[in-house]
Short mmCIF file of C-alpha atoms in Angstrom, two decimals:
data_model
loop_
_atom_site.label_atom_id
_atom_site.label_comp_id
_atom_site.label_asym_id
_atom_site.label_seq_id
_atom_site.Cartn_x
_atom_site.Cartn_y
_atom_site.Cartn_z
CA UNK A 1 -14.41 15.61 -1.71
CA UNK A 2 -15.70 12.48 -0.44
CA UNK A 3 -18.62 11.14 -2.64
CA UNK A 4 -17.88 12.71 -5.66
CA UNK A 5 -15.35 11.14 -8.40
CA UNK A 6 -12.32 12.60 -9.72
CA UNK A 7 -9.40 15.42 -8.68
CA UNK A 8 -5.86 15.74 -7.58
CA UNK A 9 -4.78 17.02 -4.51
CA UNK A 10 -1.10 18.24 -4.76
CA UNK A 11 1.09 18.28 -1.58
CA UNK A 12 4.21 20.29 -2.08
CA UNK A 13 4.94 21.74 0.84
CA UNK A 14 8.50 20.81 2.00
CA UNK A 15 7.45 20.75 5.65
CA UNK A 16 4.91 18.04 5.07
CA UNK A 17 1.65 17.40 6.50
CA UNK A 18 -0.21 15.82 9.59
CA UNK A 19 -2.70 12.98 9.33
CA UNK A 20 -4.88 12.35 12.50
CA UNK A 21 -7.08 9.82 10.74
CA UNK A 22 -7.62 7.83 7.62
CA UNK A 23 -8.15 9.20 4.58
CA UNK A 24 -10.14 7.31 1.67
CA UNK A 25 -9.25 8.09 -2.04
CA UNK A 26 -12.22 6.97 -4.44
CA UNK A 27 -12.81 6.79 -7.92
CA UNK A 28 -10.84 8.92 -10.01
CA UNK A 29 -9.42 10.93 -6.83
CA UNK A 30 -5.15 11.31 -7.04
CA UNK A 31 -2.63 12.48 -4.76
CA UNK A 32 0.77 13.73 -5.93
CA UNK A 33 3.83 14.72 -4.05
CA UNK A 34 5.28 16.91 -6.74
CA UNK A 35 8.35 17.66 -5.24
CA UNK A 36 7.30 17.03 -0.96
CA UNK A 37 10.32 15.63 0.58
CA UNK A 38 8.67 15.05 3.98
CA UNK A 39 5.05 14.48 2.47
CA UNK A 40 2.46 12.71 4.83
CA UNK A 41 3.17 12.58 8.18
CA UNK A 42 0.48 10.20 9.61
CA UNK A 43 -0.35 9.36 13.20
CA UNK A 44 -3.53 7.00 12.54
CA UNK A 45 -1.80 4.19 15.14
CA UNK A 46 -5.07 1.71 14.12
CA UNK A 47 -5.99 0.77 10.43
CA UNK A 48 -4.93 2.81 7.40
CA UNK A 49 -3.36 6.24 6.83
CA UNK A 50 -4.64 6.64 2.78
CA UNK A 51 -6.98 4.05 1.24
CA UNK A 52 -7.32 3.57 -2.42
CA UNK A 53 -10.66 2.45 -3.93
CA UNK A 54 -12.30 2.61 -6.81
CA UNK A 55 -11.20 3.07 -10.58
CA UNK A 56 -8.05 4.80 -11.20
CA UNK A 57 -7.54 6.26 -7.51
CA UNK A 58 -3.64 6.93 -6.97
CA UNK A 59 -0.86 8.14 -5.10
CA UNK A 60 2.32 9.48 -6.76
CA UNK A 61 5.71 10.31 -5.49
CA UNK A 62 4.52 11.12 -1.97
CA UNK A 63 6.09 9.54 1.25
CA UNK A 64 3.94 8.57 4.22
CA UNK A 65 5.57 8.18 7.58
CA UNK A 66 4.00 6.90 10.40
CA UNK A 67 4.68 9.11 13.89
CA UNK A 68 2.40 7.53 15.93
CA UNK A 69 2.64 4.70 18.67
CA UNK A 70 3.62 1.17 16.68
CA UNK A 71 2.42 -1.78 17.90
CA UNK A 72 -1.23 -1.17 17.14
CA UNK A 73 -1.98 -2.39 13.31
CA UNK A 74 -1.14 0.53 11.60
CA UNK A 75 -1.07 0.77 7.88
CA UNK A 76 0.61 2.92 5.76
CA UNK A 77 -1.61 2.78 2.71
CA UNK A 78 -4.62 -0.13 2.17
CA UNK A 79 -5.68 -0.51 -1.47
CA UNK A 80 -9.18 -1.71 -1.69
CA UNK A 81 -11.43 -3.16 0.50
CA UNK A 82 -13.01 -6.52 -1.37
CA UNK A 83 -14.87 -4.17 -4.29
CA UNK A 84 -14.21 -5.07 -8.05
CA UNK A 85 -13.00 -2.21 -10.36
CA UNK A 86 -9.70 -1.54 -12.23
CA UNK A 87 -6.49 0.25 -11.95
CA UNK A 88 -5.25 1.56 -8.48
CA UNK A 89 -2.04 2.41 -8.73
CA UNK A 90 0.83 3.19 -6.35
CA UNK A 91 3.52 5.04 -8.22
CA UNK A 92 7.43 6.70 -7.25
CA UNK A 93 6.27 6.40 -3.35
CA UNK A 94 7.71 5.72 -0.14
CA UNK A 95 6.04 4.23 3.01
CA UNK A 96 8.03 4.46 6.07
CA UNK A 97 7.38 3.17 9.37
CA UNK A 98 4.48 1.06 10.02
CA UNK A 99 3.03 -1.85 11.35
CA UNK A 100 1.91 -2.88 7.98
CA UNK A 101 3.43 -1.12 4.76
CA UNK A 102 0.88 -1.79 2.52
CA UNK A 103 -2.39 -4.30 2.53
CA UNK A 104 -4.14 -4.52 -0.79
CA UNK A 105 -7.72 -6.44 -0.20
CA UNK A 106 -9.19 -5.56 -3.42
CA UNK A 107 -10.37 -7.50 -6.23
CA UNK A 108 -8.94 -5.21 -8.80
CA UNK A 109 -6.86 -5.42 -11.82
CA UNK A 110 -3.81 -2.72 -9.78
CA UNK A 111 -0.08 -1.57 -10.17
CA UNK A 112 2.76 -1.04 -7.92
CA UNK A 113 5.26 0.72 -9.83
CA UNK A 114 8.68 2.12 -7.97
CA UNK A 115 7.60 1.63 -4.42
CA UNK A 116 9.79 1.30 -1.28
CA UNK A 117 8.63 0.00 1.75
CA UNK A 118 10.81 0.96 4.46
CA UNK A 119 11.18 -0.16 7.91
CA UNK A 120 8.15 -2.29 8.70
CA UNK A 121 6.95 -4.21 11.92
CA UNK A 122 5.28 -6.68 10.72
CA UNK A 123 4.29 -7.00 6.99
CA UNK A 124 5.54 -4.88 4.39
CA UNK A 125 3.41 -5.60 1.60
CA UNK A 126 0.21 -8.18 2.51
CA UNK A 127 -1.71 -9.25 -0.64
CA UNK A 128 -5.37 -10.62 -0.63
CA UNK A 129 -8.47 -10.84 -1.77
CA UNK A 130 -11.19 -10.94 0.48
CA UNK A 131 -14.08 -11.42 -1.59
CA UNK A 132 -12.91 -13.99 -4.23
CA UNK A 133 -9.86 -15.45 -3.43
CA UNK A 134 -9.29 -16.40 -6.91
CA UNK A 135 -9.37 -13.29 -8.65
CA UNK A 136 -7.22 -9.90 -9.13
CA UNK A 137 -4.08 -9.46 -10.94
CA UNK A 138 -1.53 -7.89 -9.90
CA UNK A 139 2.17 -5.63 -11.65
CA UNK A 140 4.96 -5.04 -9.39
CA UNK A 141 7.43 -3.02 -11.04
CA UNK A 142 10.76 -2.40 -8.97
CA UNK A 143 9.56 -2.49 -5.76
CA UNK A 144 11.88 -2.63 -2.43
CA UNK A 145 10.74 -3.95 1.30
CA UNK A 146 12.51 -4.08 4.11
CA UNK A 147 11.15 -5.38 7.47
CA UNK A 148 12.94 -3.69 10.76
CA UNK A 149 11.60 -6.84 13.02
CA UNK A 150 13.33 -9.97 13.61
CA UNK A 151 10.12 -12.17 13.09
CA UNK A 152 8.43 -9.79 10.46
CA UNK A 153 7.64 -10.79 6.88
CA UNK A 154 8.47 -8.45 3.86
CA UNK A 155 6.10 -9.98 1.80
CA UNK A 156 2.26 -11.90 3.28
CA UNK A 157 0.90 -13.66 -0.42
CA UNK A 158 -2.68 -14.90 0.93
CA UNK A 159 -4.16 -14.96 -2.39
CA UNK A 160 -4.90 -16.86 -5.60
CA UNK A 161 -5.14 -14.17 -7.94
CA UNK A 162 -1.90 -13.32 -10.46
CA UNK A 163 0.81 -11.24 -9.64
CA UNK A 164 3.67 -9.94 -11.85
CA UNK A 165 6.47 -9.10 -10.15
CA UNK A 166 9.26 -7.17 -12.37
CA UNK A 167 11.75 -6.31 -9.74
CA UNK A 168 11.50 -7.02 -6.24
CA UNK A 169 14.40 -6.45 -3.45
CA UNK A 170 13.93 -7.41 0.29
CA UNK A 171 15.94 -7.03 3.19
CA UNK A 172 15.65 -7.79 7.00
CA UNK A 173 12.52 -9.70 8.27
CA UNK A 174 12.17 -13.47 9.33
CA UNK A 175 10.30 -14.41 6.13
CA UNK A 176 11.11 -13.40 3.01
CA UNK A 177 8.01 -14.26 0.99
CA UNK A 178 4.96 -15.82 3.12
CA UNK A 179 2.68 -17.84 0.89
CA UNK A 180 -0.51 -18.78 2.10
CA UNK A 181 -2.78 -19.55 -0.64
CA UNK A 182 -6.41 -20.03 0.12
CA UNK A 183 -8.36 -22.94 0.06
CA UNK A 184 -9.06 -24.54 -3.53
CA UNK A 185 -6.79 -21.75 -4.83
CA UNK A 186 -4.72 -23.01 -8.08
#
């Protein structure tokens, strides 16, 4: 419910379901697969599919595949959007299909842990933060990207926050990992 903290929302149905627009997850709110094989089907062909923000939101083992027109800035799931808080996590998920896999923008203390990335346009993962570019940290924990464009990235680093990266295979794309650390970033 939006404006209220807190609850799951379990999405088991083998045949999946339809997203026409974004969806925001805040504080406390958690999506689980448990068990979907098809999951989220989304069709947003501008801006996000699910958002994370706020303390603790989450999204386990549930893919999200884009079936909309590419080309536009999709995104398959954006975590943050500058706030400060603690622990998003993205956890035993796929994202398959979009412009941009994943764009985390938040200011947060988060976790990626088992996430594939598959068959992006143009980013897989893009890491910033907008409002300080010196702050967030970051675990990666055996994630996989791969980038279905010739002149694609798998991995957009425009932040001088820390990241921990335990595991990390990419395939396809032009770049491999684009660093482009903000001004007066150490």
């Amino acid at each position: 419910t939006p404006g209220r903290g807190g609850g799951s929302l379990i999405l088991d149905s083998y045949l999946g379901y339809v997203l026409g627009t974004g969806v925001s997850l805040g504080v406390g709110q958690q999506w689980s697969g448990a068990g979907a094989t098809v999951g989220l089907k989304c069709k947003v062909s501008t801006g996000p599919c699910a958002t994370l923000i706020g303390n603790y939101s989450a999204i386990y083992n549930l893919p999200l595949t884009f079936e909309g027109t590419t080309g536009q800035g999709s995104v398959g799931v954006q975590i943050g959007a500058g706030e400060q808080g603690s622990s998003p996590v993205l956890r035993d998920s796929r994202i398959i299909g979009f412009d941009i896999g994943l764009d985390i923008q938040s200011n947060v203390v988060g976790k990626l842990d088992n996430v594939s990335i598959d068959g992006s346009k143009k980013i897989g993962i893009r890491i910033r933060n907008i409002t300080n570019s010196d702050s967030g940290d970051w675990t990666w924990t055996g994630v996989k990207v791969d980038n279905d464009s010739a002149d694609g990235h798998l991995v957009s680093y425009e932040s001088g926050g820390g990241l921990k990266v335990l595991g990390f295979k990419g395939l396809g794309g032009a770049i491999g990992w684009h660093m482009n650390l903000p001004d007066n970033a150490k």
